[in-house]
Amino acid sequence: MSVSDLTPLSSPAGAQVRAVHDEFHGDLLEVSMGPHHPSTHGVFRMIVTLDGETIVKLKPVFGYLHRNHEKLGENTTYLASMPYTDRLDYLNSMTNNWAYAVAVEKLAGLAVPERAEYVRVILAEMTRLLNHTCLAGFLMQDCGCMGTPLMYAFREREKILDLFEALSGSRMMCNYQRFGGCRVDPSPEWIAGVRQLVEAYGPFLDEFEALLSGNEIIMARTQGVGRLAPELAVSAGVTGPVLRATGVAHDLRKVDAYGVYPKFDFRVPLGDHGDTYDRYMIRILEMRESISILRQALAALPGGPIMDPKAKLRGFRPKAGEAYGRIEGPKGEIGFYLISDGGPNPYRYRVRPPSFINLTILEDMCLGHTVADAVIILGSVDIVLGEVDR
Amino acid sequence: MSEPAPTPAPANPAPLTDAERDELRRHGILLTSLQEIYNWGRSRSIWPLNFGLACCAIEMIAASMARFDISRFGSEVFRPSPRQADLLIVSGTVTKKMAPQVIRLWNQMPEPKYCIAMGACAISGGPFKQGYNVLKGIDRFIPVDIYIPGCPPRPEALLNGLVQLQAKIQGQPIAGPDAPRHLRDDINCDCPVPEFGAHDLEPSQNPTVWQPPAPLVRTEKA
């Protein structure tokens, strides 16, 4: 492959990459990373063109986990799609459930009791803790720190999964939210368990950060790597921690103020540089804010019903219309767009997956860096292929 | 004077009983057969391929972490390269785009090799079976040794599947007509890699490992 095939060599992010042909530089090398690669977080494939060790072109290849999610959603009833949403982003089934429930509630005009709103916030923030902890562990794994940080992360993950299992009956695929509320009412013992978890999470984060955040190797590997400009992030539709790491204050919990989030006092952490280290730190800071939200929600959890008594689960047929429901998932804005024609199935069922849209700027972040950096940049974007390919 | 007749040696000595073996072991003599010790060694160090497909891969990682600790069973060494792996854990939905790569990985693994189909998707397509792009079970293309049901199976279920696989390996004879395929010359271990055809993967199954079930025949009521 010659240089002329690669024009333009600059990306919208402004990274200037030059392929040089002299006695020290040979031809460009095309490397296919994936779909079986230990660092691609599933079955993701990158076709990377290298000049020496520098990336001059990166082409992502999707679709290795395309499971016809949207088509299946159009052929099953509204309620039967709920377990499928668990399998979109399989680390965060609770927030997927919530986003789908929000869309259907908008479509059908259902109200949610206050206790259910609080329980949803508690579960969503626990999911955020789970996702961000796992992400930090996997990112360290990608940096070459094999095993230990991931062991710490999974130790905490198991504690959260135990609570999810006690409440919903399943560790990962919770299938817990319903249209107009939640499936079961959490018991006082379960609430006490969450309180215990929340109190223990701060010390865990202190320990985790003491080991990792100031680590010289991690700073050398991540600072200044994979810088993302805020203008590009906004124009590409990036959401979630990846966007906030560039310094753009956009958090749907503040912007939309859905649920009972306006009642809680919390801050939205923002990054300065938009590099990989910022994306890591944003997650750590968000976890601290999540702990604060969880404390407030547990203290103010009201009594009352958990389901809207008027909500109907069997024979559910919303009137014709369309609705878009979105929440701030741990990876960004997760939304569901539904069109109803009055039947038992949605006429159109569309998912707005945060990690797929965050992945579109991967090439711009990777250009000019080495191939080893592409692995950690991909790790810091935080993708789950179940959601990317759907 | 006649010489005493030599006592004839018994034609077939009686095999050692377990009690006699235990008696010998108490004296510090360990008796085993080549088959036993060979299978014992193989079954206690099964190295899986570091290969995740979908949701079940997260539970596979959880099984290798501190709480479930797959290294108690000698399988903590997840190898990134198929050349170094003994066990392919098909952990998740296999789509028609991914199936050729999975089968290619299986072909690249050296014998003796084993396959675990983890989760409903790998067994039969699971909840996504209706989908146009989902393979209805990886056993249509490669021989599967252990099936672990669940969506996703818990890490304990994966460990149980691993123990079942160890038991299966321990029972394998190393000679004779029942010997496994890696000890025989008459079985070709390679699976054909399918390609995209006009409508489906071609071939759509590997007939040496999977045959479509006989169609249901409706009989007239007498």
Coordinates of C-alpha atoms in Angstrom, one line a residue:
Chain A
M1 CA 0.0 0.0 0.0
S2 CA 1.4 3.4 -0.9
V3 CA 1.0 6.7 0.9
S4 CA -1.3 8.2 -1.8
D5 CA -4.0 5.6 -1.0
L6 CA -4.3 7.1 2.5
T7 CA -5.2 10.7 1.8
P8 CA -6.3 12.6 3.7
L9 CA -3.9 11.8 6.4
S10 CA -5.2 14.3 8.9
S11 CA -8.3 13.5 10.9
P12 CA -11.0 15.9 12.1
A13 CA -9.4 15.6 15.5
G14 CA -6.4 17.4 14.1
A15 CA -3.9 14.6 14.5
Q16 CA -1.3 15.0 11.7
V17 CA 0.1 11.7 10.6
R18 CA 2.8 11.4 8.0
A19 CA 4.0 8.3 6.3
V20 CA 7.6 8.8 5.3
H21 CA 9.4 6.8 2.7
D22 CA 13.1 6.9 3.2
E23 CA 15.7 4.3 4.1
F24 CA 14.4 4.0 7.6
H25 CA 10.8 3.6 6.8
G26 CA 9.4 0.7 4.8
D27 CA 6.0 0.0 3.4
L28 CA 2.9 0.4 5.5
L29 CA 1.7 -2.7 7.3
E30 CA -1.9 -3.6 7.7
V31 CA -2.7 -5.5 10.8
S32 CA -6.0 -7.1 11.5
M33 CA -6.7 -7.0 15.3
G34 CA -9.6 -9.3 16.2
P35 CA -12.2 -10.6 16.2
H36 CA -10.3 -13.0 18.4
H37 CA -8.0 -10.8 20.4
P38 CA -7.6 -10.7 24.1
S39 CA -7.9 -6.9 24.3
T40 CA -10.8 -6.1 22.0
H41 CA -13.4 -6.6 24.7
G42 CA -15.4 -9.2 22.8
V43 CA -15.6 -9.8 19.1
F44 CA -14.5 -6.4 17.8
R45 CA -12.1 -6.1 14.9
M46 CA -9.8 -3.3 14.0
I47 CA -8.0 -3.1 10.7
V48 CA -5.0 -1.0 11.6
T49 CA -2.6 0.4 9.1
L50 CA 0.8 1.0 10.6
D51 CA 3.8 3.1 9.6
G52 CA 6.4 1.4 11.7
E53 CA 4.5 1.3 15.0
T54 CA 2.4 4.4 14.4
I55 CA -1.2 4.1 13.4
V56 CA -2.0 6.0 10.2
K57 CA -5.4 4.5 9.5
L58 CA -7.8 2.5 11.6
K59 CA -10.9 0.9 10.3
P60 CA -13.3 -0.7 12.8
V61 CA -15.3 -3.8 11.7
F62 CA -18.5 -4.5 13.5
G63 CA -21.3 -7.0 13.3
Y64 CA -19.7 -10.1 14.8
L65 CA -22.3 -10.1 17.5
H66 CA -25.3 -8.9 15.6
R67 CA -28.2 -10.7 17.2
N68 CA -31.1 -9.1 15.5
H69 CA -32.2 -7.3 18.7
E70 CA -34.3 -4.6 17.0
K71 CA -36.0 -7.1 14.7
L72 CA -36.8 -9.4 17.6
G73 CA -38.2 -6.4 19.5
E74 CA -40.6 -5.7 16.7
N75 CA -41.9 -9.3 16.7
T76 CA -42.5 -9.8 20.4
T77 CA -44.7 -8.0 22.8
Y78 CA -43.6 -5.0 24.7
L79 CA -43.0 -6.9 27.9
A80 CA -41.2 -9.8 26.2
S81 CA -38.6 -7.4 25.0
M82 CA -37.6 -6.6 28.5
P83 CA -35.3 -9.6 29.0
Y84 CA -33.7 -8.9 25.6
T85 CA -32.7 -5.4 26.8
D86 CA -30.7 -7.2 29.6
R87 CA -28.5 -8.7 26.9
L88 CA -27.8 -5.4 25.2
D89 CA -25.2 -4.1 27.5
Y90 CA -24.7 -7.2 29.6
L91 CA -22.8 -5.5 32.4
N92 CA -25.6 -3.0 33.1
S93 CA -28.9 -4.8 32.7
M94 CA -30.6 -2.6 35.3
T95 CA -30.1 0.7 33.4
N96 CA -31.1 -0.9 30.1
N97 CA -34.3 -2.1 31.7
W98 CA -34.9 1.4 33.1
A99 CA -34.4 3.1 29.8
Y100 CA -36.8 0.8 28.0
A101 CA -39.4 1.1 30.8
V102 CA -39.1 4.9 30.5
A103 CA -39.8 4.7 26.7
V104 CA -42.8 2.5 27.1
E105 CA -44.1 4.6 30.0
K106 CA -43.9 7.7 27.9
L107 CA -45.7 5.8 25.1
A108 CA -48.5 4.6 27.3
G109 CA -48.7 7.5 29.7
L110 CA -48.0 5.5 32.8
A111 CA -47.0 7.0 36.1
V112 CA -44.4 5.5 38.4
P113 CA -44.8 5.5 42.1
E114 CA -42.3 7.4 44.1
R115 CA -40.9 4.4 45.8
A116 CA -40.2 2.7 42.5
E117 CA -38.4 5.9 41.3
Y118 CA -36.1 5.7 44.3
V119 CA -35.5 2.0 43.9
R120 CA -34.6 2.7 40.2
V121 CA -32.2 5.3 41.2
I122 CA -30.6 3.0 43.8
L123 CA -30.2 0.2 41.2
A124 CA -28.9 2.5 38.5
E125 CA -26.3 4.0 40.7
M126 CA -25.2 0.5 41.9
T127 CA -25.0 -0.4 38.2
R128 CA -22.8 2.6 37.6
L129 CA -20.5 1.5 40.4
L130 CA -20.3 -2.0 38.9
N131 CA -19.6 -0.8 35.4
H132 CA -17.0 1.8 36.3
T133 CA -15.2 -0.6 38.7
C134 CA -15.1 -3.3 36.0
L135 CA -14.0 -0.7 33.4
A136 CA -11.1 0.4 35.6
G137 CA -10.0 -3.2 36.0
F138 CA -10.2 -4.0 32.3
L139 CA -8.4 -0.8 31.4
M140 CA -5.5 -1.8 33.7
Q141 CA -5.6 -5.3 32.1
D142 CA -5.2 -3.6 28.8
C143 CA -2.3 -1.5 30.1
G144 CA -0.5 -4.8 30.8
C145 CA -1.2 -5.0 34.5
M146 CA -2.5 -8.6 34.3
G147 CA -4.9 -9.8 36.8
T148 CA -4.6 -8.0 40.1
P149 CA -6.7 -4.8 39.5
L150 CA -9.3 -6.9 37.8
M151 CA -9.4 -9.2 40.8
Y152 CA -10.1 -6.3 43.1
A153 CA -12.8 -5.0 40.7
F154 CA -14.5 -8.3 40.4
R155 CA -14.4 -8.8 44.1
E156 CA -16.6 -5.7 44.5
R157 CA -18.7 -6.6 41.5
E158 CA -19.6 -9.9 43.1
K159 CA -20.9 -8.0 46.2
I160 CA -23.2 -5.9 44.0
L161 CA -24.3 -9.0 42.0
D162 CA -25.2 -10.7 45.2
L163 CA -27.6 -7.9 46.0
F164 CA -29.0 -8.0 42.4
E165 CA -29.5 -11.7 42.7
A166 CA -31.3 -11.4 46.1
L167 CA -33.6 -8.8 44.6
S168 CA -34.3 -10.1 41.1
G169 CA -33.3 -13.7 41.1
S170 CA -30.5 -13.4 38.5
R171 CA -26.9 -12.2 38.8
M172 CA -26.5 -10.5 35.4
M173 CA -29.8 -10.6 33.6
C174 CA -32.0 -8.9 36.1
N175 CA -35.2 -8.3 34.1
Y176 CA -36.4 -6.2 37.0
Q177 CA -38.1 -3.1 35.8
R178 CA -41.7 -3.1 34.6
F179 CA -43.8 -0.5 32.9
G180 CA -45.2 1.6 35.8
G181 CA -42.8 0.4 38.5
C182 CA -40.6 -2.5 39.5
R183 CA -41.3 -6.2 39.7
V184 CA -40.8 -6.9 43.4
D185 CA -40.6 -4.7 46.5
P186 CA -37.1 -4.7 48.1
S187 CA -37.2 -6.0 51.7
P188 CA -35.7 -4.1 54.6
E189 CA -32.9 -6.6 54.8
W190 CA -32.0 -5.9 51.2
I191 CA -31.9 -2.2 51.9
A192 CA -29.7 -2.9 54.9
G193 CA -27.4 -4.9 52.6
V194 CA -27.2 -2.0 50.1
R195 CA -26.4 0.4 53.0
Q196 CA -23.6 -1.9 54.0
L197 CA -22.2 -2.0 50.5
V198 CA -22.3 1.7 50.1
E199 CA -20.5 2.3 53.3
A200 CA -17.8 -0.1 52.3
Y201 CA -17.4 1.2 48.8
G202 CA -15.6 4.5 49.7
P203 CA -12.8 2.7 51.5
F204 CA -12.5 0.3 48.5
L205 CA -12.2 3.2 46.1
D206 CA -9.5 4.8 48.4
E207 CA -7.6 1.6 48.3
F208 CA -8.0 1.2 44.5
E209 CA -7.0 4.8 43.9
A210 CA -4.0 4.5 46.2
L211 CA -2.8 1.6 44.1
L212 CA -3.5 2.9 40.7
S213 CA -4.3 6.6 40.2
G214 CA -0.9 7.9 41.0
N215 CA 1.0 5.0 39.6
E216 CA 3.8 6.2 37.4
I217 CA 3.5 3.6 34.8
I218 CA -0.2 4.2 34.4
M219 CA 0.2 7.9 34.1
A220 CA 3.0 7.4 31.5
R221 CA 0.8 5.1 29.5
T222 CA -2.4 7.1 29.7
Q223 CA -1.7 10.8 30.0
G224 CA -1.8 12.6 26.7
V225 CA -2.9 9.4 24.9
G226 CA -6.0 9.4 22.8
R227 CA -6.9 13.0 23.2
L228 CA -10.4 13.9 22.1
A229 CA -11.3 17.5 21.3
P230 CA -14.6 18.7 22.8
E231 CA -15.9 20.0 19.4
L232 CA -15.4 16.7 17.8
A233 CA -17.0 14.8 20.7
V234 CA -20.1 17.0 20.5
S235 CA -20.4 16.8 16.7
A236 CA -20.0 13.0 16.8
G237 CA -22.7 12.6 19.3
V238 CA -20.5 11.2 22.0
T239 CA -22.1 11.0 25.4
G240 CA -21.3 9.8 28.9
P241 CA -18.0 9.8 30.6
V242 CA -16.1 10.0 27.3
L243 CA -17.8 13.3 26.6
R244 CA -17.5 14.7 30.1
A245 CA -13.8 13.8 30.1
T246 CA -13.4 16.5 27.4
G247 CA -14.9 19.1 29.6
V248 CA -18.4 19.3 28.2
A249 CA -21.0 19.4 31.0
H250 CA -23.7 17.1 29.7
D251 CA -25.2 14.7 32.1
L252 CA -28.8 13.6 31.4
R253 CA -29.4 13.3 35.1
K254 CA -29.0 17.1 35.2
V255 CA -30.1 18.0 31.7
D256 CA -33.3 16.0 31.6
A257 CA -33.7 15.8 35.4
Y258 CA -35.7 12.6 35.0
G259 CA -37.0 10.5 37.9
V260 CA -36.1 11.8 41.3
Y261 CA -32.6 12.9 40.4
P262 CA -33.5 16.6 41.0
K263 CA -34.0 15.8 44.7
F264 CA -30.4 14.7 45.1
D265 CA -27.4 16.9 45.6
F266 CA -24.5 15.7 43.4
R267 CA -21.8 17.1 41.1
V268 CA -20.9 16.2 37.6
P269 CA -17.2 15.7 37.3
L270 CA -15.5 17.1 34.2
G271 CA -12.1 16.5 32.6
D272 CA -9.6 18.9 31.3
H273 CA -7.7 17.2 28.6
G274 CA -9.9 14.5 27.2
D275 CA -7.2 11.9 27.3
T276 CA -7.3 8.4 28.5
Y277 CA -6.2 9.3 32.0
D278 CA -9.1 11.8 32.2
R279 CA -11.5 9.2 31.1
Y280 CA -10.2 6.9 33.8
M281 CA -10.4 9.6 36.5
I282 CA -13.9 10.7 35.5
R283 CA -15.1 7.2 36.2
I284 CA -13.5 7.2 39.6
L285 CA -15.0 10.6 40.5
E286 CA -18.4 9.5 39.2
M287 CA -18.3 6.5 41.5
R288 CA -17.7 8.8 44.4
E289 CA -20.8 10.9 43.4
S290 CA -22.8 7.7 43.0
I291 CA -22.0 6.8 46.5
S292 CA -23.3 10.1 47.7
I293 CA -26.5 9.7 45.6
L294 CA -27.0 6.2 47.1
R295 CA -26.6 7.5 50.6
Q296 CA -29.2 10.2 50.0
A297 CA -31.6 7.9 48.2
L298 CA -31.4 5.3 51.0
A299 CA -32.0 7.9 53.6
A300 CA -35.0 9.3 51.9
L301 CA -36.5 6.0 50.5
P302 CA -40.3 6.4 50.9
G303 CA -42.9 3.7 51.5
G304 CA -45.9 3.0 49.4
P305 CA -46.6 0.8 46.4
I306 CA -43.8 -0.3 44.0
M307 CA -46.1 -0.6 40.9
D308 CA -48.6 1.7 39.4
P309 CA -51.9 -0.1 40.2
K310 CA -53.3 0.9 36.9
A311 CA -50.4 -0.7 35.0
K312 CA -51.4 -3.7 32.9
L313 CA -48.8 -6.3 32.1
R314 CA -50.9 -8.8 30.1
G315 CA -52.6 -7.7 27.0
F316 CA -50.7 -4.5 27.0
R317 CA -51.5 -2.4 23.9
P318 CA -50.5 1.3 24.0
K319 CA -52.3 3.6 21.7
A320 CA -50.8 4.5 18.4
G321 CA -48.0 7.0 18.7
E322 CA -44.2 7.3 19.2
A323 CA -41.9 7.9 22.1
Y324 CA -38.2 8.3 22.9
G325 CA -37.1 7.5 26.4
R326 CA -33.5 8.0 27.5
I327 CA -31.5 7.9 30.7
E328 CA -27.9 8.4 31.6
G329 CA -26.5 5.0 31.6
P330 CA -23.0 4.3 32.8
K331 CA -21.7 4.4 29.3
G332 CA -23.7 7.3 28.1
E333 CA -27.1 8.1 26.8
I334 CA -29.0 4.9 26.4
G335 CA -32.3 5.5 24.6
F336 CA -35.2 3.5 23.1
Y337 CA -37.3 4.8 20.3
L338 CA -40.7 3.1 19.9
I339 CA -43.5 3.6 17.4
S340 CA -46.8 2.0 18.3
D341 CA -49.6 1.2 15.8
G342 CA -51.9 0.2 18.6
G343 CA -51.0 -3.5 18.4
P344 CA -49.3 -5.7 21.0
N345 CA -45.9 -5.3 19.4
P346 CA -44.0 -2.1 18.6
Y347 CA -44.2 -1.1 14.9
R348 CA -40.6 0.1 15.2
Y349 CA -38.2 -0.5 18.0
R350 CA -34.9 1.3 17.9
V351 CA -32.0 1.3 20.3
R352 CA -29.7 4.3 20.8
P353 CA -26.6 2.5 22.1
P354 CA -24.1 4.7 23.8
S355 CA -21.0 2.6 23.2
F356 CA -21.7 2.2 19.4
I357 CA -21.8 6.0 19.0
N358 CA -18.9 6.6 21.3
L359 CA -16.9 4.1 19.1
T360 CA -17.3 6.2 16.0
I361 CA -14.5 8.6 17.1
L362 CA -12.0 5.7 17.7
E363 CA -10.0 6.4 14.6
D364 CA -9.6 10.1 15.5
M365 CA -8.3 9.2 18.9
C366 CA -5.9 6.6 17.7
L367 CA -4.2 8.3 14.8
G368 CA -0.6 9.1 15.5
H369 CA -0.4 6.8 18.5
T370 CA 1.3 3.4 18.6
V371 CA -0.6 0.2 18.2
A372 CA -0.2 -0.6 21.9
D373 CA -2.0 2.7 22.7
A374 CA -4.9 1.8 20.5
V375 CA -5.6 -1.1 22.9
I376 CA -5.9 1.2 25.9
I377 CA -7.8 3.9 24.0
L378 CA -10.3 1.3 23.0
G379 CA -10.5 0.1 26.6
S380 CA -11.1 3.6 27.9
V381 CA -14.0 4.2 25.5
D382 CA -15.8 1.3 27.3
I383 CA -17.6 -0.7 24.7
V384 CA -19.7 -3.7 25.1
L385 CA -20.2 -5.6 21.9
G386 CA -23.7 -6.7 22.7
E387 CA -24.7 -3.1 22.5
V388 CA -22.5 -2.1 19.6
D389 CA -23.8 -4.8 17.2
R390 CA -27.1 -5.4 18.9
Chain B
M1 CA 13.8 -90.9 42.8
S2 CA 11.6 -88.6 40.9
E3 CA 12.0 -84.9 40.9
P4 CA 9.1 -82.9 42.2
A5 CA 7.0 -81.6 39.4
P6 CA 7.4 -77.8 39.0
T7 CA 4.2 -76.0 40.0
P8 CA 2.6 -74.7 36.9
A9 CA 2.4 -70.9 36.6
P10 CA -1.2 -69.7 36.4
A11 CA -2.1 -68.7 32.9
N12 CA -3.7 -65.4 33.8
P13 CA -2.8 -63.8 37.0
A14 CA -5.8 -62.3 38.8
P15 CA -5.8 -58.5 38.5
L16 CA -5.0 -56.5 41.6
T17 CA -8.0 -55.6 43.6
D18 CA -8.4 -52.1 45.0
A19 CA -7.7 -53.5 48.4
E20 CA -4.4 -54.9 47.4
R21 CA -3.4 -51.7 45.7
D22 CA -4.2 -49.8 48.9
E23 CA -2.1 -52.3 50.8
L24 CA 0.8 -51.7 48.4
R25 CA 0.4 -47.9 48.7
R26 CA 0.7 -48.3 52.4
H27 CA 4.1 -49.8 51.8
G28 CA 5.1 -46.9 49.6
I29 CA 4.6 -48.7 46.3
L30 CA 2.4 -46.8 43.8
L31 CA 0.9 -49.0 41.1
T32 CA -0.9 -47.3 38.2
S33 CA -1.4 -47.8 34.6
L34 CA -0.1 -45.6 31.8
Q35 CA -3.7 -44.8 30.8
E36 CA -4.6 -43.6 34.3
I37 CA -1.6 -41.4 34.9
Y38 CA -1.8 -40.0 31.4
N39 CA -5.4 -39.1 31.8
W40 CA -4.9 -37.9 35.3
G41 CA -2.2 -35.4 34.2
R42 CA -4.2 -34.2 31.2
S43 CA -7.4 -33.7 33.0
R44 CA -5.8 -31.6 35.8
S45 CA -4.3 -29.0 33.6
I46 CA -6.8 -28.0 30.9
W47 CA -5.8 -24.7 29.5
P48 CA -8.8 -22.8 28.0
L49 CA -8.6 -20.4 25.1
N50 CA -8.9 -16.8 26.2
F51 CA -11.9 -16.2 23.9
G52 CA -15.1 -14.4 24.8
L53 CA -18.1 -14.0 22.6
A54 CA -20.9 -12.4 24.5
C55 CA -22.5 -12.2 27.9
C56 CA -21.3 -15.6 29.1
A57 CA -17.7 -14.4 28.7
I58 CA -18.2 -12.1 31.6
E59 CA -19.2 -15.1 33.7
M60 CA -16.3 -17.0 32.4
I61 CA -14.0 -14.1 33.6
A62 CA -15.9 -14.1 36.9
A63 CA -15.1 -17.9 37.2
S64 CA -11.4 -17.1 36.8
M65 CA -11.5 -14.4 39.5
A66 CA -10.8 -14.7 43.2
R67 CA -14.3 -15.8 44.4
F68 CA -14.8 -18.8 42.1
D69 CA -11.1 -19.4 41.4
I70 CA -11.0 -21.7 38.5
S71 CA -7.3 -22.3 39.3
R72 CA -8.5 -24.8 42.0
F73 CA -9.2 -27.0 39.0
G74 CA -6.0 -26.3 37.2
S75 CA -7.5 -24.2 34.4
E76 CA -6.5 -20.7 35.3
V77 CA -4.0 -20.4 32.4
F78 CA -6.2 -18.7 29.8
R79 CA -4.1 -18.7 26.6
P80 CA -4.6 -16.0 24.0
S81 CA -3.3 -18.3 21.3
P82 CA -5.2 -21.3 20.1
R83 CA -1.9 -23.1 19.5
Q84 CA -1.4 -23.3 23.3
A85 CA -5.0 -24.1 24.4
D86 CA -6.7 -27.4 25.1
L87 CA -10.2 -26.2 25.6
L88 CA -12.5 -24.0 23.6
I89 CA -15.2 -22.4 25.7
V90 CA -17.8 -21.1 23.3
S91 CA -19.1 -18.5 25.6
G92 CA -22.0 -16.7 23.9
T93 CA -24.0 -16.2 20.8
V94 CA -22.3 -17.4 17.6
T95 CA -23.5 -15.3 14.7
K96 CA -23.1 -16.3 11.1
K97 CA -20.4 -13.7 10.7
M98 CA -18.5 -15.1 13.7
A99 CA -19.0 -18.8 13.1
P100 CA -16.1 -19.2 10.5
Q101 CA -13.7 -17.6 12.9
V102 CA -14.7 -19.9 15.7
I103 CA -14.3 -22.9 13.6
R104 CA -11.0 -21.7 12.3
L105 CA -9.8 -21.2 15.9
W106 CA -11.0 -24.8 16.6
N107 CA -9.0 -26.1 13.7
Q108 CA -5.9 -24.2 14.9
M109 CA -6.0 -25.8 18.3
P110 CA -3.8 -28.9 18.6
E111 CA -5.2 -32.2 19.6
P112 CA -6.1 -33.4 22.2
K113 CA -8.7 -30.6 22.4
Y114 CA -12.1 -30.2 23.9
C115 CA -15.1 -27.9 23.5
I116 CA -17.6 -26.6 26.0
A117 CA -20.7 -25.0 24.7
M118 CA -21.5 -22.5 27.5
G119 CA -24.9 -21.0 27.7
A120 CA -28.2 -21.3 25.8
C121 CA -26.9 -19.4 22.7
A122 CA -23.9 -21.7 22.1
I123 CA -26.1 -24.7 22.6
S124 CA -29.0 -23.9 20.4
G125 CA -29.2 -20.1 19.6
G126 CA -31.0 -19.5 22.9
P127 CA -33.2 -16.5 23.1
F128 CA -31.9 -15.2 19.8
K129 CA -32.7 -18.4 17.9
Q130 CA -35.4 -16.7 15.8
G131 CA -32.8 -14.3 14.5
Y132 CA -31.7 -14.4 10.9
N133 CA -28.1 -14.0 11.8
V134 CA -27.7 -16.4 14.7
L135 CA -26.2 -19.9 14.5
K136 CA -28.5 -22.5 16.0
G137 CA -25.9 -24.2 18.1
I138 CA -22.2 -24.5 17.6
D139 CA -22.5 -28.3 17.7
R140 CA -23.6 -28.1 14.1
F141 CA -20.0 -27.4 13.1
I142 CA -17.6 -28.7 15.8
P143 CA -17.9 -31.6 18.2
V144 CA -19.0 -30.4 21.6
D145 CA -18.0 -32.3 24.7
I146 CA -20.0 -30.6 27.5
Y147 CA -23.1 -28.5 27.3
I148 CA -23.7 -26.0 30.1
P149 CA -27.3 -24.6 30.1
G150 CA -28.2 -21.2 31.5
C151 CA -28.5 -17.7 30.3
P152 CA -25.8 -17.0 31.3
P153 CA -24.7 -20.0 33.4
R154 CA -23.4 -19.1 36.8
P155 CA -19.7 -19.5 37.4
E156 CA -20.4 -22.5 39.5
A157 CA -22.1 -24.1 36.5
L158 CA -19.0 -23.5 34.4
L159 CA -16.9 -25.1 37.2
N160 CA -19.2 -28.0 37.2
G161 CA -18.9 -28.4 33.5
L162 CA -15.2 -28.4 33.8
V163 CA -15.3 -31.1 36.5
Q164 CA -17.5 -33.1 34.1
L165 CA -15.0 -32.7 31.4
Q166 CA -12.2 -33.9 33.7
A167 CA -14.3 -37.0 34.5
K168 CA -14.8 -37.5 30.8
I169 CA -11.1 -37.3 30.1
Q170 CA -10.2 -39.7 32.9
G171 CA -12.4 -42.3 31.4
Q172 CA -10.9 -42.2 27.9
P173 CA -9.0 -45.4 26.9
I174 CA -5.6 -44.7 25.2
A175 CA -5.8 -47.7 22.9
G176 CA -8.3 -49.9 21.2
P177 CA -11.4 -49.1 19.1
D178 CA -12.8 -46.7 21.7
A179 CA -9.7 -44.4 21.8
P180 CA -10.4 -40.7 21.3
R181 CA -9.8 -39.1 17.9
H182 CA -6.4 -37.7 18.7
L183 CA -4.9 -41.2 19.2
R184 CA -6.3 -42.6 15.9
D185 CA -5.4 -42.2 12.4
D186 CA -8.7 -43.0 10.8
I187 CA -10.6 -39.9 12.0
N188 CA -9.9 -36.6 10.4
C189 CA -10.1 -33.9 13.1
D190 CA -10.4 -30.9 10.9
C191 CA -13.8 -29.3 10.6
P192 CA -14.6 -27.6 7.3
V193 CA -14.8 -23.8 7.6
P194 CA -18.1 -22.5 6.2
E195 CA -18.4 -19.5 4.0
F196 CA -21.2 -17.1 3.3
G197 CA -23.3 -18.4 0.5
A198 CA -26.4 -16.9 -1.2
H199 CA -28.7 -17.4 1.8
D200 CA -26.8 -19.0 4.6
L201 CA -23.5 -20.4 5.6
E202 CA -22.3 -23.1 3.2
P203 CA -22.1 -25.8 4.2
S204 CA -24.8 -25.1 6.8
Q205 CA -23.6 -27.9 9.0
N206 CA -20.8 -30.4 9.4
P207 CA -22.5 -33.8 8.7
T208 CA -19.8 -35.8 10.5
V209 CA -20.7 -34.1 13.8
W210 CA -24.3 -33.1 13.4
Q211 CA -27.2 -34.6 11.5
P212 CA -30.6 -32.8 11.4
P213 CA -33.1 -34.6 13.5
A214 CA -35.5 -36.9 11.7
P215 CA -38.7 -35.0 10.7
L216 CA -41.7 -35.6 12.8
V217 CA -44.0 -38.0 11.0
R218 CA -47.6 -37.6 11.8
T219 CA -49.3 -41.0 12.0
E220 CA -53.0 -41.4 11.3
K221 CA -55.0 -42.3 14.3
A222 CA -56.2 -45.8 14.2

